[in-house]
Each structure stands twice: as structure tokens, then as C-alpha cells.
């Protein structure tokens, strides 16, 4: 079974600053994938970034990077140069070796202050 | 636009009723997933279909059922509705490889309100 833990229910960040959203996971699968999704107030789920468990380098996508620390079982999302449009709910999720589903964390609500 | 289409977008019904939510996956995706998002429970996995076959089941209630048709669209049937079934129901699709879900592409969701 997989478990995702996001311990920050809500966070504030000043516009143009960087912010780190925490995510820890637990799994017995040797191979797994880690994902981050953004859910704005409009409700849609937007894929941000993916990290495979065997990937040597941390994933980056534009202003998003995933700080993957396998030994600590953490997959934190770093958003650089925050923008007002980054205000949203952010979910960490993982897929196990069978890939049958994504297991989501409870989310972190990020508010960007002007 | 993710390419995943869900209908209806909003639905209001009464307790005890039955509703059907419909999902059309992205072109080429054989996998369809259903998730329920309630205010107090985050995103809960309900069920995964691959090319018409059930692949995985989450904590889906017996009152709920789903299927994937030969044209790959999927339907989620919710019956004997209760107030607690009010939620946002997401469908997602992916190119499932058998070892990794790959990126899930989500529809805009169907918001169900049970009165």
C-alpha cells in the first residue's frame, strides 16, 4: 500500500519569492512514480511535474522543481518566483509498481501575497 | 484542455435517487480512472478500467458501479444517493503501461449535490 503525507494544510508566500511544499511518502514498491498536481479554485486538476523512483536527477519543469530525497522518502515541490496565479491547492501523489492508481495526499493550499 | 470530457458538469438531485456520470478519455488512452473529491477526504480513488476491464478498485461503495464501453468511454453509476455522496467526481485517463500510471489527465469533474 502507498501513503502520501502532506503536513502543511496551508501556506503563504510573497509574490516573486520561492516556496517549498512538503511531501513524504511510504511504499514497499521498489519502483514508483511521484507526481504533483495543482488545483485552482476553478476545480480542474493540472499536472505539474513527475519524478520516477530510479531517476538520478531531480525533475524540473519551468518554475517547478521536485526535490527528491529517496532515503528520506520525500518529494518536495519547489516553486520559484511565485506568481499570483500560483495560488491554488497542490496535491502530491504517487503510483506504485503496478501503476494501477495514483494515491493522493490531502493537499496544501498555497496563497501568494502581492 | 486535457482532452478528457466529463458530463454533466453539475448535477443536483435528491436522496435516494440514481445518477450516471459520463467520461470520454483522451484519444488513444485506454485507461480510465474515477476519483471522488469531498471537502473532508481529499481525492479518493474509486476504480480503474483498462480497455474495458476492471484493473483496480479502491474504496468504492457497493451503491456505486462503473464500466468502460468498447468505445472506451466510461460511466460511473451512483445509486441510493445519500447526502454524503455530494462531491466532485473526477475522471482521468492515461496511457497505462502496466508498471506506471503515467501522467493522469483529468477532466473538469462532475459536481454532484445531493439534497
CSV table of C-alpha atoms in Angstrom, one decimal:
chain,number,residue,atom,x,y,z
A,1,UNK,CA,0.0,0.0,0.0
A,2,UNK,CA,1.1,3.5,-0.7
A,3,UNK,CA,0.7,6.5,1.5
A,4,UNK,CA,1.3,10.2,0.8
A,5,UNK,CA,1.6,12.7,3.6
A,6,UNK,CA,1.4,16.5,3.2
A,7,UNK,CA,1.7,18.1,6.6
A,8,UNK,CA,1.1,21.7,5.5
A,9,UNK,CA,-2.6,22.4,5.2
A,10,UNK,CA,-2.0,26.0,4.2
A,11,UNK,CA,0.9,28.3,3.3
A,12,UNK,CA,1.5,31.9,2.4
A,13,UNK,CA,4.3,33.2,0.2
A,14,UNK,CA,5.2,36.6,-1.0
A,15,UNK,CA,5.0,37.2,-4.8
A,16,UNK,CA,8.3,36.6,-6.6
A,17,UNK,CA,9.7,34.5,-3.7
A,18,UNK,CA,10.3,30.8,-3.8
A,19,UNK,CA,8.3,28.3,-1.8
A,20,UNK,CA,8.6,24.7,-0.9
A,21,UNK,CA,5.7,22.4,-0.4
A,22,UNK,CA,6.4,19.3,1.6
A,23,UNK,CA,5.5,15.7,0.6
A,24,UNK,CA,6.6,12.5,2.2
A,25,UNK,CA,5.6,9.0,1.0
A,26,UNK,CA,5.6,5.5,2.1
A,27,UNK,CA,5.7,2.4,-0.1
A,28,UNK,CA,7.2,-1.0,-0.2
A,29,UNK,CA,7.3,-1.0,-4.0
A,30,UNK,CA,10.8,-0.9,-5.5
A,31,UNK,CA,9.6,1.1,-8.4
A,32,UNK,CA,7.2,4.0,-8.1
A,33,UNK,CA,6.4,7.4,-9.5
A,34,UNK,CA,5.8,10.7,-7.8
A,35,UNK,CA,3.6,13.4,-9.1
A,36,UNK,CA,2.4,16.9,-8.3
A,37,UNK,CA,-0.9,18.4,-9.3
A,38,UNK,CA,-2.3,21.9,-9.0
A,39,UNK,CA,-6.0,22.5,-8.4
A,40,UNK,CA,-7.0,26.2,-8.8
A,41,UNK,CA,-10.3,27.5,-7.4
A,42,UNK,CA,-11.9,26.6,-10.7
A,43,UNK,CA,-11.5,23.0,-9.8
A,44,UNK,CA,-9.6,21.4,-12.6
A,45,UNK,CA,-6.5,19.2,-11.8
A,46,UNK,CA,-3.4,20.3,-13.6
A,47,UNK,CA,-0.3,18.1,-13.9
A,48,UNK,CA,2.9,19.9,-12.9
A,49,UNK,CA,5.8,17.5,-12.6
A,50,UNK,CA,6.8,13.9,-12.4
A,51,UNK,CA,9.7,12.0,-10.8
A,52,UNK,CA,10.5,8.4,-11.3
A,53,UNK,CA,12.0,6.5,-8.4
A,54,UNK,CA,15.0,5.5,-10.4
A,55,UNK,CA,15.6,8.9,-11.9
A,56,UNK,CA,19.0,10.1,-10.9
A,57,UNK,CA,18.3,13.8,-11.3
A,58,UNK,CA,15.6,15.9,-9.8
A,59,UNK,CA,12.8,16.7,-12.2
A,60,UNK,CA,12.3,20.3,-13.3
A,61,UNK,CA,9.6,21.9,-15.4
A,62,UNK,CA,9.9,25.7,-15.8
A,63,UNK,CA,9.5,27.3,-12.4
A,64,UNK,CA,8.7,23.9,-10.8
A,65,UNK,CA,11.3,21.5,-9.4
A,66,UNK,CA,10.9,18.4,-7.4
A,67,UNK,CA,13.4,17.9,-4.6
A,68,UNK,CA,13.6,14.1,-4.5
A,69,UNK,CA,15.3,12.6,-1.5
A,70,UNK,CA,14.8,8.9,-1.8
A,71,UNK,CA,16.4,7.9,1.5
A,72,UNK,CA,14.1,10.3,3.4
A,73,UNK,CA,11.2,9.3,1.2
A,74,UNK,CA,10.4,12.9,0.4
A,75,UNK,CA,9.4,14.6,-2.8
A,76,UNK,CA,9.0,18.3,-2.1
A,77,UNK,CA,7.8,20.7,-4.7
A,78,UNK,CA,9.7,23.9,-5.1
A,79,UNK,CA,8.1,26.8,-6.9
A,80,UNK,CA,10.4,29.6,-7.8
A,81,UNK,CA,9.5,33.2,-8.4
A,82,UNK,CA,5.9,32.8,-7.2
A,83,UNK,CA,3.1,34.5,-9.1
A,84,UNK,CA,-0.4,35.4,-8.0
A,85,UNK,CA,-1.7,32.7,-10.4
A,86,UNK,CA,0.1,30.1,-8.3
A,87,UNK,CA,-2.5,30.5,-5.6
A,88,UNK,CA,-4.2,27.1,-5.6
A,89,UNK,CA,-4.4,23.7,-3.9
A,90,UNK,CA,-1.4,21.5,-4.5
A,91,UNK,CA,-1.5,17.7,-4.3
A,92,UNK,CA,1.3,15.2,-4.1
A,93,UNK,CA,0.6,11.8,-5.5
A,94,UNK,CA,2.3,8.5,-6.1
A,95,UNK,CA,1.9,5.5,-8.3
A,96,UNK,CA,3.2,2.1,-7.3
A,97,UNK,CA,4.9,-0.6,-9.4
A,98,UNK,CA,1.7,-1.9,-10.7
A,99,UNK,CA,0.7,1.5,-11.8
A,100,UNK,CA,-3.0,0.8,-11.1
A,101,UNK,CA,-3.8,4.1,-9.5
A,102,UNK,CA,-2.5,7.3,-8.1
A,103,UNK,CA,-2.7,7.8,-4.4
A,104,UNK,CA,-3.1,11.4,-3.4
A,105,UNK,CA,-2.1,13.4,-0.3
A,106,UNK,CA,-4.5,15.7,1.4
A,107,UNK,CA,-3.1,18.8,-0.3
A,108,UNK,CA,-1.6,22.1,0.6
A,109,UNK,CA,-3.4,25.3,0.0
A,110,UNK,CA,-0.9,28.0,-1.2
A,111,UNK,CA,-1.8,31.7,-1.2
A,112,UNK,CA,0.5,34.1,-2.9
A,113,UNK,CA,0.5,37.6,-1.5
A,114,UNK,CA,1.2,40.6,-3.7
B,1,UNK,CA,-7.8,21.4,-22.2
B,2,UNK,CA,-6.8,18.0,-21.0
B,3,UNK,CA,-8.8,16.2,-23.7
B,4,UNK,CA,-10.9,14.3,-21.1
B,5,UNK,CA,-14.6,15.1,-21.3
B,6,UNK,CA,-16.9,14.7,-18.4
B,7,UNK,CA,-20.7,15.2,-18.3
B,8,UNK,CA,-22.6,16.6,-16.7
B,9,UNK,CA,-20.6,19.4,-15.1
B,10,UNK,CA,-23.1,20.0,-12.4
B,11,UNK,CA,-25.9,17.8,-11.1
B,12,UNK,CA,-28.4,18.4,-8.3
B,13,UNK,CA,-30.5,15.5,-7.1
B,14,UNK,CA,-32.4,14.2,-4.1
B,15,UNK,CA,-31.5,11.5,-1.6
B,16,UNK,CA,-32.4,8.0,-2.8
B,17,UNK,CA,-32.0,8.9,-6.5
B,18,UNK,CA,-29.7,7.4,-9.1
B,19,UNK,CA,-27.3,9.3,-11.4
B,20,UNK,CA,-24.9,8.4,-14.1
B,21,UNK,CA,-21.7,10.3,-14.7
B,22,UNK,CA,-20.0,10.0,-18.1
B,23,UNK,CA,-16.4,10.3,-19.2
B,24,UNK,CA,-14.7,10.3,-22.5
B,25,UNK,CA,-10.9,9.7,-22.2
B,26,UNK,CA,-8.2,11.4,-24.3
B,27,UNK,CA,-7.9,10.0,-27.8
B,28,UNK,CA,-5.6,6.9,-27.6
B,29,UNK,CA,-5.8,6.4,-23.8
B,30,UNK,CA,-7.1,3.0,-22.8
B,31,UNK,CA,-7.1,3.6,-19.1
B,32,UNK,CA,-9.9,5.5,-17.2
B,33,UNK,CA,-9.8,6.3,-13.5
B,34,UNK,CA,-12.5,7.6,-11.3
B,35,UNK,CA,-11.9,9.7,-8.2
B,36,UNK,CA,-14.1,11.3,-5.6
B,37,UNK,CA,-13.2,14.6,-4.0
B,38,UNK,CA,-15.1,15.5,-0.9
B,39,UNK,CA,-14.3,18.5,1.3
B,40,UNK,CA,-13.1,16.4,4.2
B,41,UNK,CA,-11.5,13.5,2.4
B,42,UNK,CA,-9.3,14.8,-0.4
B,43,UNK,CA,-9.1,12.8,-3.6
B,44,UNK,CA,-10.2,9.2,-3.1
B,45,UNK,CA,-9.5,6.6,-5.8
B,46,UNK,CA,-12.7,4.7,-6.8
B,47,UNK,CA,-11.8,2.5,-9.7
B,48,UNK,CA,-9.6,2.0,-12.7
B,49,UNK,CA,-10.6,0.4,-16.1
B,50,UNK,CA,-8.2,-0.6,-18.8
B,51,UNK,CA,-9.6,-1.3,-22.2
B,52,UNK,CA,-12.9,-2.4,-20.9
B,53,UNK,CA,-11.6,-4.5,-18.0
B,54,UNK,CA,-11.6,-3.5,-14.3
B,55,UNK,CA,-7.9,-3.2,-13.2
B,56,UNK,CA,-8.1,-1.9,-9.7
B,57,UNK,CA,-10.7,-1.0,-7.2
B,58,UNK,CA,-10.5,1.5,-4.3
B,59,UNK,CA,-12.9,2.2,-1.5
B,60,UNK,CA,-15.9,2.3,-3.9
B,61,UNK,CA,-19.2,1.8,-2.2
B,62,UNK,CA,-21.5,-1.1,-3.3
B,63,UNK,CA,-24.1,1.5,-4.3
B,64,UNK,CA,-21.6,2.7,-6.9
B,65,UNK,CA,-20.7,0.9,-10.1
B,66,UNK,CA,-18.7,1.7,-13.2
B,67,UNK,CA,-18.0,0.3,-16.6
B,68,UNK,CA,-15.9,1.1,-19.6
B,69,UNK,CA,-17.5,0.5,-23.0
B,70,UNK,CA,-15.9,-0.8,-26.3
B,71,UNK,CA,-15.5,2.8,-27.5
B,72,UNK,CA,-13.5,3.4,-24.2
B,73,UNK,CA,-15.9,5.9,-22.7
B,74,UNK,CA,-16.8,5.2,-19.1
B,75,UNK,CA,-19.8,5.7,-16.9
B,76,UNK,CA,-20.0,5.9,-13.1
B,77,UNK,CA,-23.4,5.0,-11.7
B,78,UNK,CA,-24.3,6.2,-8.2
B,79,UNK,CA,-27.5,4.8,-6.7
B,80,UNK,CA,-29.5,5.2,-3.5
B,81,UNK,CA,-27.8,8.6,-3.1
B,82,UNK,CA,-27.1,10.0,0.3
B,83,UNK,CA,-26.2,13.5,1.5
B,84,UNK,CA,-22.6,12.3,2.0
B,85,UNK,CA,-22.2,11.4,-1.7
B,86,UNK,CA,-22.2,15.1,-2.5
B,87,UNK,CA,-18.7,15.6,-4.0
B,88,UNK,CA,-16.7,16.4,-7.1
B,89,UNK,CA,-16.2,13.3,-9.2
B,90,UNK,CA,-13.2,13.3,-11.5
B,91,UNK,CA,-12.5,11.1,-14.4
B,92,UNK,CA,-8.9,10.8,-15.6
B,93,UNK,CA,-7.2,8.9,-18.4
B,94,UNK,CA,-3.7,7.8,-19.1
B,95,UNK,CA,-1.5,5.7,-21.2
B,96,UNK,CA,-1.1,2.9,-18.6
B,97,UNK,CA,2.0,0.8,-19.3
B,98,UNK,CA,1.3,-1.9,-16.8
B,99,UNK,CA,4.1,-0.6,-14.5
B,100,UNK,CA,3.3,3.0,-14.2
B,101,UNK,CA,0.1,5.0,-14.4
B,102,UNK,CA,1.9,7.7,-16.4
B,103,UNK,CA,0.6,11.2,-16.1
B,104,UNK,CA,-3.1,11.2,-15.4
B,105,UNK,CA,-5.1,13.7,-17.5
B,106,UNK,CA,-8.1,14.9,-15.5
B,107,UNK,CA,-11.5,16.0,-16.8
B,108,UNK,CA,-13.1,19.1,-15.3
B,109,UNK,CA,-15.1,17.0,-12.9
B,110,UNK,CA,-18.8,16.5,-12.3
B,111,UNK,CA,-20.1,18.3,-9.2
B,112,UNK,CA,-22.8,16.3,-7.6
B,113,UNK,CA,-25.1,17.8,-5.0
B,114,UNK,CA,-27.5,15.6,-3.1
B,115,UNK,CA,-30.3,17.4,-1.3
